[in-house]
Coordinates of C-alpha atoms in Angstrom, one line a residue:
M647 CA 35.6 63.7 -38.6
A648 CA 37.6 61.8 -41.3
S649 CA 39.4 59.8 -38.6
K650 CA 36.1 58.8 -37.1
G651 CA 34.8 57.8 -40.5
N652 CA 37.9 55.7 -41.1
L653 CA 37.5 54.0 -37.7
V654 CA 33.9 53.1 -38.5
A655 CA 34.9 51.6 -41.9
V656 CA 38.0 49.8 -40.5
I657 CA 36.0 47.7 -37.9
P658 CA 33.7 46.0 -40.5
A659 CA 36.6 45.7 -42.9
I660 CA 38.6 43.7 -40.4
A661 CA 35.5 41.6 -39.7
V662 CA 35.1 40.9 -43.4
A663 CA 38.7 40.0 -43.8
F664 CA 38.6 37.6 -40.9
L665 CA 35.4 36.0 -42.3
L666 CA 37.1 35.5 -45.6
V667 CA 40.0 33.8 -44.0
L668 CA 37.6 31.5 -42.1
L669 CA 35.7 30.6 -45.3
V670 CA 38.9 29.8 -47.2
G671 CA 40.0 27.6 -44.3
G672 CA 36.6 25.9 -44.4
A673 CA 36.8 25.3 -48.1
S674 CA 40.2 23.7 -47.8
I675 CA 38.9 21.4 -45.1
A676 CA 35.9 20.4 -47.2
M677 CA 38.1 19.7 -50.2
S678 CA 40.5 17.6 -48.3
S679 CA 40.3 13.8 -49.1
K680 CA 41.2 12.9 -45.5
P681 CA 38.3 12.0 -43.1
E682 CA 39.7 14.1 -40.3
F683 CA 41.3 17.6 -39.9
A684 CA 43.5 18.5 -37.0
G685 CA 42.5 15.3 -35.3
H686 CA 38.8 15.8 -35.5
P687 CA 36.2 14.4 -37.9
K688 CA 35.2 16.8 -40.7
G689 CA 31.6 16.7 -39.6
L690 CA 32.7 18.8 -36.6
Y691 CA 33.6 21.6 -39.0
V692 CA 30.3 21.3 -40.8
L693 CA 28.6 22.0 -37.5
F694 CA 31.1 24.7 -36.7
F695 CA 30.2 26.7 -39.8
A696 CA 26.5 26.0 -39.7
E697 CA 26.3 27.2 -36.1
M698 CA 28.6 30.1 -36.8
W699 CA 26.2 31.4 -39.5
E700 CA 23.2 30.8 -37.4
R701 CA 24.7 32.8 -34.5
F702 CA 25.8 35.4 -37.1
S703 CA 22.2 35.9 -38.1
Y704 CA 20.6 35.7 -34.6
Y705 CA 23.0 38.1 -32.9
G706 CA 23.2 40.4 -35.9
M707 CA 19.4 40.8 -35.7
R708 CA 19.4 41.1 -31.9
A709 CA 21.9 44.0 -32.1
L710 CA 19.5 46.0 -34.2
L711 CA 16.2 45.0 -32.7
V712 CA 15.7 47.6 -30.0
F713 CA 16.8 50.4 -32.5
Y714 CA 14.4 49.0 -35.1
L715 CA 11.6 49.1 -32.6
T716 CA 12.2 52.7 -31.4
K717 CA 13.4 54.3 -34.6
H718 CA 11.4 52.6 -37.3
W719 CA 8.2 51.4 -35.7
L720 CA 8.3 54.3 -33.1
F721 CA 7.6 52.2 -30.0
S722 CA 8.4 54.0 -26.8
D723 CA 11.7 53.1 -25.1
G724 CA 9.9 51.3 -22.3
E725 CA 7.7 49.3 -24.7
A726 CA 10.6 48.4 -27.0
N727 CA 12.6 47.0 -24.0
L728 CA 9.6 44.9 -23.0
I729 CA 9.2 43.5 -26.5
Y730 CA 12.9 42.7 -26.6
G731 CA 12.6 40.9 -23.3
A732 CA 9.5 39.0 -24.3
Y733 CA 11.1 37.9 -27.6
N734 CA 14.2 36.6 -25.9
S735 CA 12.2 34.8 -23.2
L736 CA 10.2 32.9 -25.9
V737 CA 13.5 32.1 -27.7
Y738 CA 14.7 30.4 -24.5
V739 CA 11.5 28.5 -23.9
T740 CA 11.0 26.9 -27.3
P741 CA 14.2 24.8 -27.3
V742 CA 12.5 22.7 -24.5
L743 CA 9.8 21.6 -27.0
G744 CA 12.3 21.3 -30.0
G745 CA 14.6 19.1 -28.0
Y746 CA 11.8 16.9 -26.8
L747 CA 10.5 16.3 -30.4
A748 CA 14.0 15.6 -31.6
D749 CA 14.8 13.1 -28.8
R750 CA 11.5 11.3 -29.2
Y751 CA 10.8 11.4 -32.9
L752 CA 12.6 13.6 -35.4
G753 CA 16.2 13.1 -34.5
Q754 CA 18.6 16.1 -34.2
R755 CA 19.4 16.4 -37.9
K756 CA 15.9 16.8 -39.1
A757 CA 15.0 19.1 -36.3
V758 CA 18.0 21.3 -37.1
L759 CA 17.1 21.3 -40.8
F760 CA 13.5 22.3 -40.1
G761 CA 14.6 25.0 -37.6
A762 CA 17.1 26.4 -40.1
I763 CA 14.4 26.7 -42.8
L764 CA 12.1 28.6 -40.4
L765 CA 15.0 30.8 -39.4
T766 CA 15.9 31.6 -42.9
I767 CA 12.3 32.6 -43.7
G768 CA 12.1 34.7 -40.5
H769 CA 15.3 36.6 -41.1
T770 CA 14.3 37.2 -44.7
M771 CA 11.0 38.6 -43.6
M772 CA 12.8 41.0 -41.2
G773 CA 14.2 42.7 -44.3
F774 CA 10.7 43.9 -45.2
E775 CA 10.5 47.3 -43.6
G776 CA 7.1 48.6 -44.8
D777 CA 6.6 52.3 -44.4
G778 CA 7.4 52.5 -40.7
G779 CA 6.5 55.7 -38.9
G780 CA 4.2 54.0 -36.5
N781 CA 3.3 50.6 -35.0
S782 CA -0.4 50.3 -35.8
G783 CA -0.4 49.6 -39.6
A784 CA -0.9 46.3 -41.3
A785 CA 2.8 46.0 -42.3
I786 CA 3.9 45.5 -38.7
N787 CA 2.1 42.1 -38.7
I788 CA 4.9 40.9 -41.1
F789 CA 7.4 42.0 -38.4
W790 CA 5.6 40.1 -35.7
L791 CA 5.4 37.1 -38.0
A792 CA 9.1 37.3 -38.7
L793 CA 9.8 37.2 -35.0
A794 CA 7.5 34.2 -34.6
F795 CA 9.4 32.3 -37.3
I796 CA 12.7 33.1 -35.6
I797 CA 11.4 32.1 -32.2
V798 CA 10.1 28.7 -33.3
G799 CA 13.1 28.1 -35.7
T800 CA 15.5 28.7 -32.8
G801 CA 13.5 26.2 -30.7
F802 CA 14.1 23.4 -33.2
L803 CA 17.8 24.3 -33.9
K804 CA 19.4 25.8 -30.7
A805 CA 20.1 22.8 -28.5
N806 CA 19.9 20.0 -31.2
I807 CA 22.9 21.1 -33.3
S808 CA 25.2 20.9 -30.3
V809 CA 24.0 17.4 -29.4
I810 CA 25.1 16.2 -32.8
V811 CA 28.7 17.4 -31.9
G812 CA 28.7 14.9 -29.0
Q813 CA 27.4 12.1 -31.2
L814 CA 30.4 12.4 -33.5
Y815 CA 32.6 10.9 -30.6
P816 CA 32.3 8.0 -28.2
R817 CA 31.5 9.1 -24.6
T818 CA 35.0 8.2 -23.5
D819 CA 36.8 9.9 -26.4
V820 CA 39.4 12.3 -25.0
R821 CA 38.8 14.6 -28.0
R822 CA 35.3 15.6 -26.9
D823 CA 36.4 18.6 -24.8
G824 CA 38.5 19.9 -27.6
A825 CA 35.6 19.4 -30.1
Y826 CA 33.3 21.5 -27.9
T827 CA 35.9 24.2 -27.6
I828 CA 36.1 24.4 -31.4
F829 CA 32.3 24.4 -31.7
Y830 CA 32.1 27.0 -28.9
I831 CA 34.5 29.2 -30.8
G832 CA 32.2 29.0 -33.8
I833 CA 29.3 30.2 -31.7
N834 CA 31.1 33.3 -30.5
V835 CA 32.9 34.1 -33.7
G836 CA 29.5 34.1 -35.4
A837 CA 28.0 36.3 -32.7
T838 CA 30.9 38.8 -33.0
L839 CA 30.9 39.0 -36.8
G840 CA 27.1 39.2 -36.9
T841 CA 26.8 42.1 -34.6
I842 CA 29.6 44.0 -36.3
L843 CA 28.5 43.5 -39.9
A844 CA 24.7 43.4 -39.5
G845 CA 24.8 46.3 -37.0
W846 CA 27.1 48.4 -39.2
L847 CA 25.0 47.8 -42.4
G848 CA 21.7 48.4 -40.6
E849 CA 22.7 51.6 -38.9
T850 CA 24.7 53.0 -41.8
Y851 CA 22.7 52.0 -44.9
G852 CA 19.3 51.0 -43.7
W853 CA 17.5 48.3 -41.7
S854 CA 16.9 46.0 -44.6
Y855 CA 20.6 45.8 -45.3
G856 CA 21.4 44.8 -41.7
F857 CA 18.5 42.3 -41.5
G858 CA 19.3 41.2 -45.0
A859 CA 22.9 40.3 -44.0
A860 CA 21.5 38.3 -41.1
G861 CA 19.2 36.5 -43.5
V862 CA 22.0 35.7 -45.9
G863 CA 24.1 34.4 -43.0
M864 CA 21.3 32.0 -42.0
L865 CA 20.8 30.9 -45.6
L866 CA 24.5 30.1 -45.8
G867 CA 24.3 28.1 -42.6
L868 CA 21.4 26.1 -44.1
I869 CA 23.4 25.4 -47.3
V870 CA 26.4 24.2 -45.3
F871 CA 24.3 21.9 -43.2
V872 CA 22.4 20.4 -46.1
G873 CA 25.3 20.3 -48.6
F874 CA 27.8 18.6 -46.3
K875 CA 25.3 16.1 -44.7
P876 CA 27.4 13.1 -45.6
L877 CA 30.2 14.3 -43.3
L878 CA 27.9 13.9 -40.3
L879 CA 28.3 10.1 -40.9
G880 CA 24.6 9.3 -40.2
H881 CA 24.6 10.9 -36.7
G882 CA 21.6 12.8 -35.5
E883 CA 19.0 10.7 -37.2
S884 CA 15.5 9.7 -35.9
P885 CA 15.6 7.2 -33.0
D886 CA 12.4 5.6 -34.4
P887 CA 12.1 6.0 -38.3
A888 CA 9.1 3.6 -38.3
A889 CA 7.2 6.0 -36.0
L890 CA 7.9 8.9 -38.4
A891 CA 6.7 6.9 -41.4
R892 CA 3.3 5.8 -39.9
K893 CA 0.2 7.5 -41.0
V894 CA -2.0 9.6 -38.8
G895 CA -5.3 10.5 -40.4
G896 CA -3.7 9.6 -43.8
I897 CA -0.8 12.0 -43.2
R898 CA 2.7 10.8 -42.5
F899 CA 3.5 11.4 -38.8
E900 CA 6.7 13.3 -39.6
H901 CA 4.7 15.8 -41.5
V902 CA 2.2 16.1 -38.7
L903 CA 5.1 17.1 -36.4
Y904 CA 6.2 19.8 -38.9
G905 CA 2.6 20.9 -39.1
L906 CA 2.6 21.4 -35.3
G907 CA 5.8 23.4 -35.6
L908 CA 4.1 25.7 -38.2
A909 CA 1.0 26.0 -36.0
S910 CA 3.2 27.1 -33.1
I911 CA 4.3 30.0 -35.2
A912 CA 0.8 31.4 -34.9
I913 CA 0.9 31.0 -31.2
A914 CA 4.3 32.8 -31.0
W915 CA 2.9 35.5 -33.3
A916 CA 0.1 36.2 -30.8
L917 CA 2.2 36.0 -27.7
I918 CA 4.8 38.4 -28.8
Q919 CA 2.0 41.0 -29.3
Y920 CA 0.4 40.4 -25.9
R921 CA 3.3 40.5 -23.5
D922 CA 1.0 40.4 -20.4
V923 CA 0.0 36.9 -21.4
I924 CA 3.7 35.9 -21.5
E925 CA 4.2 37.3 -18.1
L926 CA 1.3 35.3 -16.7
L927 CA 2.3 32.1 -18.4
L928 CA 5.9 32.4 -17.3
A929 CA 4.8 33.0 -13.7
V930 CA 2.2 30.2 -13.5
S931 CA 4.2 27.6 -15.4
G932 CA 7.4 28.6 -13.5
F933 CA 5.8 28.0 -10.1
A934 CA 4.2 24.8 -11.3
L935 CA 7.6 23.5 -12.7
L936 CA 9.6 24.4 -9.6
G937 CA 6.7 23.1 -7.4
Y938 CA 6.8 19.8 -9.2
V939 CA 10.6 19.5 -8.7
L940 CA 10.1 20.2 -5.0
F941 CA 7.3 17.6 -4.8
Q942 CA 9.6 15.0 -6.5
S943 CA 12.4 15.8 -4.0
F944 CA 10.3 14.1 -1.3
R945 CA 10.1 10.9 -3.3
V946 CA 13.8 10.3 -3.5
D947 CA 16.4 9.4 -0.8
R948 CA 17.8 12.0 1.6
E949 CA 20.9 12.9 -0.3
A950 CA 19.1 13.2 -3.6
R951 CA 16.5 15.3 -1.9
H952 CA 19.1 17.7 -0.7
R953 CA 20.7 18.0 -4.1
L954 CA 17.3 18.8 -5.6
W955 CA 17.0 21.6 -3.0
V956 CA 20.4 22.9 -4.1
I957 CA 19.2 22.8 -7.7
L958 CA 16.1 24.8 -6.8
F959 CA 18.3 27.3 -5.0
L960 CA 20.6 27.8 -8.0
I961 CA 17.8 27.9 -10.5
A962 CA 16.1 30.6 -8.5
L963 CA 19.1 32.9 -9.0
N964 CA 19.0 32.6 -12.8
P965 CA 16.4 35.3 -13.4
V966 CA 18.4 37.7 -11.1
F967 CA 21.6 37.3 -13.1
W968 CA 20.0 37.3 -16.6
G969 CA 17.7 40.1 -15.8
L970 CA 20.7 42.4 -15.4
F971 CA 22.9 40.8 -18.0
E972 CA 20.4 41.1 -20.8
Q973 CA 20.2 44.9 -20.5
A974 CA 23.0 44.6 -23.0
G975 CA 20.8 44.3 -26.0
G976 CA 18.0 46.5 -24.6
S977 CA 18.4 49.6 -22.3
L978 CA 22.2 49.5 -22.4
N979 CA 22.1 49.5 -26.2
L980 CA 19.8 52.5 -26.2
Y981 CA 21.9 54.3 -23.6
T982 CA 25.1 53.7 -25.6
D983 CA 23.4 55.1 -28.7
R984 CA 22.3 58.3 -27.0
Y985 CA 24.5 59.1 -24.1
V986 CA 28.0 57.6 -24.8
D987 CA 30.9 59.2 -26.6
R988 CA 31.2 56.5 -29.2
G989 CA 33.5 58.3 -31.6
G990 CA 31.1 57.8 -34.5
V991 CA 31.0 54.0 -34.1
P992 CA 27.4 52.6 -34.5
A993 CA 26.0 51.6 -31.1
S994 CA 25.0 48.1 -32.2
I995 CA 28.7 47.3 -32.9
F996 CA 29.4 47.5 -29.2
Q997 CA 27.2 44.3 -28.8
S998 CA 30.3 42.4 -30.2
I999 CA 32.3 43.2 -27.0
N1000 CA 30.7 40.4 -24.9
P1001 CA 31.4 37.5 -27.4
L1002 CA 34.9 38.8 -27.9
Y1003 CA 35.5 38.8 -24.1
I1004 CA 34.1 35.3 -24.0
V1005 CA 36.6 34.0 -26.6
L1006 CA 39.5 35.8 -24.7
L1007 CA 38.5 35.0 -21.1
G1008 CA 36.9 31.6 -21.5
P1009 CA 40.1 29.6 -21.7
I1010 CA 41.5 31.7 -18.9
F1011 CA 38.6 30.8 -16.6
A1012 CA 38.8 27.2 -17.7
W1013 CA 42.5 27.1 -16.7
L1014 CA 41.8 29.1 -13.5
W1015 CA 39.3 26.6 -12.1
V1016 CA 41.7 23.7 -12.7
W1017 CA 44.6 25.6 -11.2
L1018 CA 42.6 26.5 -8.1
G1019 CA 41.2 23.0 -7.8
K1020 CA 44.6 21.4 -7.7
R1021 CA 45.4 23.6 -4.7
G1022 CA 42.1 23.0 -3.0
L1023 CA 41.1 26.7 -3.5
E1024 CA 38.4 26.4 -6.2
P1025 CA 35.1 28.1 -5.0
S1026 CA 32.1 25.8 -4.7
T1027 CA 29.3 26.0 -7.2
P1028 CA 27.0 28.2 -5.0
A1029 CA 30.0 30.4 -4.2
K1030 CA 30.6 30.9 -7.9
F1031 CA 27.0 31.9 -8.3
G1032 CA 27.5 34.5 -5.5
L1033 CA 30.6 35.8 -7.3
A1034 CA 28.7 36.0 -10.6
L1035 CA 26.0 38.1 -8.9
L1036 CA 28.6 40.4 -7.3
Q1037 CA 30.2 41.0 -10.6
V1038 CA 27.1 41.7 -12.7
G1039 CA 25.9 44.1 -9.9
F1040 CA 29.3 45.7 -9.7
A1041 CA 29.3 46.2 -13.5
F1042 CA 26.3 48.5 -13.3
L1043 CA 27.7 50.4 -10.3
V1044 CA 31.0 51.0 -12.2
F1045 CA 29.0 52.2 -15.2
V1046 CA 26.9 54.6 -13.0
W1047 CA 30.1 55.9 -11.3
G1048 CA 31.7 56.5 -14.7
A1049 CA 28.7 58.3 -16.1
N1050 CA 28.3 60.5 -13.0
S1051 CA 32.0 61.3 -12.8
V1052 CA 31.8 63.5 -16.0
G1053 CA 28.5 65.2 -15.1
P1054 CA 25.0 64.9 -16.4
G1055 CA 25.6 67.1 -19.4
V1056 CA 28.6 65.2 -20.7
A1057 CA 28.6 62.0 -22.7
T1058 CA 29.7 58.9 -20.8
P1059 CA 33.2 57.9 -21.7
V1060 CA 33.2 54.8 -23.9
L1061 CA 35.7 53.1 -21.5
F1062 CA 32.8 52.4 -19.2
V1063 CA 30.9 50.5 -21.8
F1064 CA 33.9 48.2 -22.2
L1065 CA 34.1 47.9 -18.4
V1066 CA 30.4 47.1 -17.9
Y1067 CA 30.7 44.2 -20.4
L1068 CA 34.0 43.1 -18.9
F1069 CA 32.4 42.5 -15.5
Q1070 CA 29.2 41.1 -17.0
T1071 CA 31.3 38.6 -19.0
S1072 CA 33.4 37.5 -16.0
G1073 CA 30.2 37.0 -14.0
E1074 CA 28.7 35.0 -16.9
L1075 CA 31.7 32.7 -16.9
C1076 CA 31.2 32.1 -13.1
L1077 CA 27.5 31.2 -13.6
S1078 CA 26.4 29.8 -16.9
P1079 CA 28.8 26.9 -17.6
V1080 CA 29.0 26.2 -13.9
G1081 CA 25.3 26.1 -13.6
L1082 CA 24.8 23.7 -16.5
S1083 CA 27.4 21.4 -15.0
A1084 CA 25.6 21.5 -11.6
M1085 CA 22.3 20.7 -13.2
N1086 CA 23.8 17.7 -14.8
R1087 CA 25.8 16.5 -11.8
L1088 CA 23.2 16.9 -9.1
S1089 CA 20.0 15.8 -10.7
P1090 CA 18.7 12.3 -10.3
K1091 CA 18.8 10.3 -13.5
T1092 CA 15.0 10.1 -13.7
L1093 CA 14.7 13.9 -13.6
A1094 CA 17.8 14.9 -15.7
S1095 CA 15.9 16.3 -18.7
L1096 CA 13.3 18.0 -16.6
I1097 CA 16.0 19.7 -14.5
M1098 CA 17.8 20.9 -17.6
G1099 CA 14.5 22.2 -19.0
A1100 CA 13.8 24.0 -15.7
W1101 CA 17.3 25.7 -16.0
F1102 CA 16.5 27.0 -19.4
Y1103 CA 13.0 27.9 -18.4
M1104 CA 14.2 30.1 -15.6
T1105 CA 16.7 31.6 -18.0
A1106 CA 13.7 32.6 -20.1
V1107 CA 12.1 34.2 -17.0
G1108 CA 15.3 36.2 -16.6
Q1109 CA 15.0 37.4 -20.2
F1110 CA 11.5 38.7 -19.4
V1111 CA 12.7 40.3 -16.2
A1112 CA 15.3 42.1 -18.3
G1113 CA 12.5 43.5 -20.4
K1114 CA 10.7 44.7 -17.3
I1115 CA 13.9 46.4 -16.0
G1116 CA 14.4 47.9 -19.4
E1117 CA 10.8 49.1 -19.4
A1118 CA 11.5 50.9 -16.0
T1119 CA 14.3 52.9 -17.7
G1120 CA 11.7 54.5 -19.8
G1121 CA 10.0 56.1 -16.7
E1122 CA 6.3 56.9 -16.6
G1123 CA 6.3 58.4 -20.1
G1124 CA 8.1 55.5 -21.7
V1125 CA 11.0 57.8 -22.8
M1126 CA 14.5 57.0 -21.5
T1127 CA 16.5 59.7 -19.8
K1128 CA 20.1 59.6 -18.7
E1129 CA 19.4 60.4 -15.1
G1130 CA 16.5 58.0 -14.9
T1131 CA 18.4 55.1 -16.4
L1132 CA 21.4 55.6 -14.2
A1133 CA 19.1 55.6 -11.2
V1134 CA 17.6 52.3 -12.2
Y1135 CA 21.1 50.8 -12.8
D1136 CA 22.2 52.1 -9.4
T1137 CA 19.3 50.4 -7.7
I1138 CA 19.6 47.0 -9.5
G1139 CA 23.4 47.1 -9.0
W1140 CA 23.2 47.5 -5.2
W1141 CA 20.3 45.0 -4.8
T1142 CA 22.2 42.4 -6.8
I1143 CA 25.3 42.9 -4.8
G1144 CA 23.3 42.4 -1.7
I1145 CA 21.9 39.1 -3.0
G1146 CA 25.4 38.0 -4.1
V1147 CA 26.7 38.6 -0.6
A1148 CA 23.8 36.6 0.9
V1149 CA 24.5 33.8 -1.5
L1150 CA 28.2 33.7 -0.5
L1151 CA 27.3 33.7 3.2
V1152 CA 25.0 30.6 2.8
S1153 CA 27.2 28.9 0.2
P1154 CA 29.0 26.7 2.8
F1155 CA 25.7 25.3 4.0
V1156 CA 24.4 24.8 0.4
K1157 CA 27.7 23.1 -0.6
R1158 CA 27.1 20.5 2.2
L1159 CA 23.7 19.8 0.8
M1160 CA 25.3 18.8 -2.5
H1161 CA 26.9 15.7 -0.8
L1162 CA 29.8 15.8 -3.3
E1163 CA 31.7 13.2 -1.2
T1164 CA 29.1 10.5 -2.1
L1165 CA 28.4 11.6 -5.7
E1166 CA 29.0 8.8 -8.1
D1167 CA 29.6 8.8 -11.8
D1168 CA 26.7 7.8 -14.0
V1169 CA 27.7 7.4 -17.6
D1170 CA 24.1 7.3 -18.8
H1171 CA 23.3 10.5 -17.0
A1172 CA 26.0 12.5 -18.7
L1173 CA 24.8 15.0 -21.2
A1174 CA 26.6 15.3 -24.5
G1175 CA 28.5 18.5 -24.3
E1176 CA 27.1 20.2 -21.2
Q1177 CA 29.3 23.3 -21.6
E1178 CA 28.0 24.4 -25.0
I1179 CA 24.2 24.1 -24.3
G1180 CA 24.0 27.7 -23.0
E1181 CA 25.3 29.1 -26.2
P1182 CA 27.0 31.5 -26.4
K1183 CA 27.1 31.7 -22.7
A1184 CA 29.5 28.9 -22.0
A1185 CA 33.3 28.8 -22.0
G1186 CA 34.6 25.3 -21.4
F1187 CA 35.2 24.4 -17.8
N1188 CA 36.4 21.6 -15.5
T1189 CA 34.6 21.3 -12.2
S1190 CA 36.0 17.9 -11.3
N1191 CA 38.4 19.4 -8.8
E1192 CA 35.9 21.7 -7.2
T1193 CA 36.5 22.2 -3.5
R1194 CA 34.6 19.6 -1.6

C-alpha cells in the first residue's frame, strides 16, 4: 500500500516540478530586454502561457466532470454521460458565434479577454459544491450556471486566441509553422498538467480543490493575457473601432455585444438542462447546414462542386470518429474508475495519457507524412479518414479483448487503458489535422468560413453522439456494468471498423473528386494556423506532398 501511495504522490509532484520549470522559463523570457526569444516574438510566449492555463482549467475540469455528476450530484451513469456529451457539444458550437463576432466587430483580443473573464467566473463557480446528495435542489442551479459560463466563455476564446498567433507573422514568414508547433505544445502541456493536478486534488482532497485548481489556472491565464498585452504589438484588435464606439439605443455597441454574450449564458443554462432540445437543434440545424452546402455546390463550377461533395463526405464521418473518441472523458473514465486495476492512481489522471501521446506522436506523424509524400506513398485525405476510423474502432476491440482475457470477475489490466488511448490518438492524428487542412484546401473562397464552421458543427454533433453512446453503457437502469459496457464497446468497435473499410474502398474515387491536379494556391483563402484550430486535436502536418 505504501508503494501505491508513493506512486500517487509522485505523479502530481513531477507535474508540479515541470510546471515550476515552465514558469521560471516564462519569467525569464518576460524579463528579457530583447523583442524576440529563440527566433520568435515574445508575444508568442504570452499566447503560449495564456492558452496553456486555459487548457489546464478546461481539461482539469473535464477529467472530473463525469465523477462529479455521478458521485456528488448522484446522476445515473447513463444520464451523467449524456450531460457530459451535451456540454461538450455546446462547447464546440459556440466558437462559431465567438469567431464571427471577433472577425466582424470585437477583434480577437477583446473576444479572448471577454471569454477569459467568463471562464474564470465559471470555473470559480464550479468550486461551489452545495450539499450534494441529489440533483433536484436549488444548489445544482449554480452548477448549471457554471457550465453555461464555461460554454460561452470557451466560445469567445477557443478559436480567437490561435488566430492572434498567425497575426504575429507575415503570411510568407517561414517561422509560422514553428510558431504553431510551440503554441500547440502549450495546448497539450496545459491539458496534461490540468488533468493530473486538478484530477488528483479533486479525487484525493475534494471536488472544490480540483475545480478550484482549474479556476486558479484560468485566472492565471487571464492575468498573463492582460498583463503582457503590449507584447502582442497591437495585433488582434477590432477591424472597425468606429463601429464598436457607435451608440445603439444610447448604449455603446461594444457593450451591446457583451450583453448579448451574457444573455447567451441564460440560453446555455437552459439547454444543458434539457438535452432533448439540444439533440433536436443539432439534428435540424445540421441537416439545414449540410443541405445549404449541397445547394451551393450546384452554383459553382464542376470541379468546385466535386470538391464540395468531398467536403460533405468527410464532414459526415466526423460524428462517427468523435462519438467513439470522446468516450474517454465519459464512459471510459467511469470504467477505469470501477473496473481497471489502477494501482491506486486516481482514474481522472489517466485522462492525461491522450495529450501526452499527442506531444510524443505528433512530430512523428508530421515527419511520416512528409517522408511518405516524397516517395509517392502518402495516403490520400479520404484514405487517412478511413485509417482513423479503423484505429479508433480497433482501440475498443483491443480494450474488450484485454478485459475479457482476464475474466469478468478480474479487474482489467491497466495496460489496456494505455493501449486504447494509443490507438485513439494515432487515429486522431490521421483525422483531425488532416480534416482541417482539407476543409481549407477544398472549399471555395466564398464558402471558406462556412465550411470551417460546418466542420466544427459536426464535431459538436460527434460530442453529443458520444453522450448517447455513453448513455447506452448505463443500460435500461442507467447503471453501468462491466459486461454491458464491454458489449457496447464491442458493437461500436466492429461497426466503426466496417465503416472505415468502406471509406478505404471508396477513397480512390473520392480522391479523384478532389481534383488536386488543378488545385491552385489562394493566399487570401489561407487560414491563419489551420493545424491548431482543433485544439488540442492537432499535431502539425504537411499535406503538400499528398499522393495525387
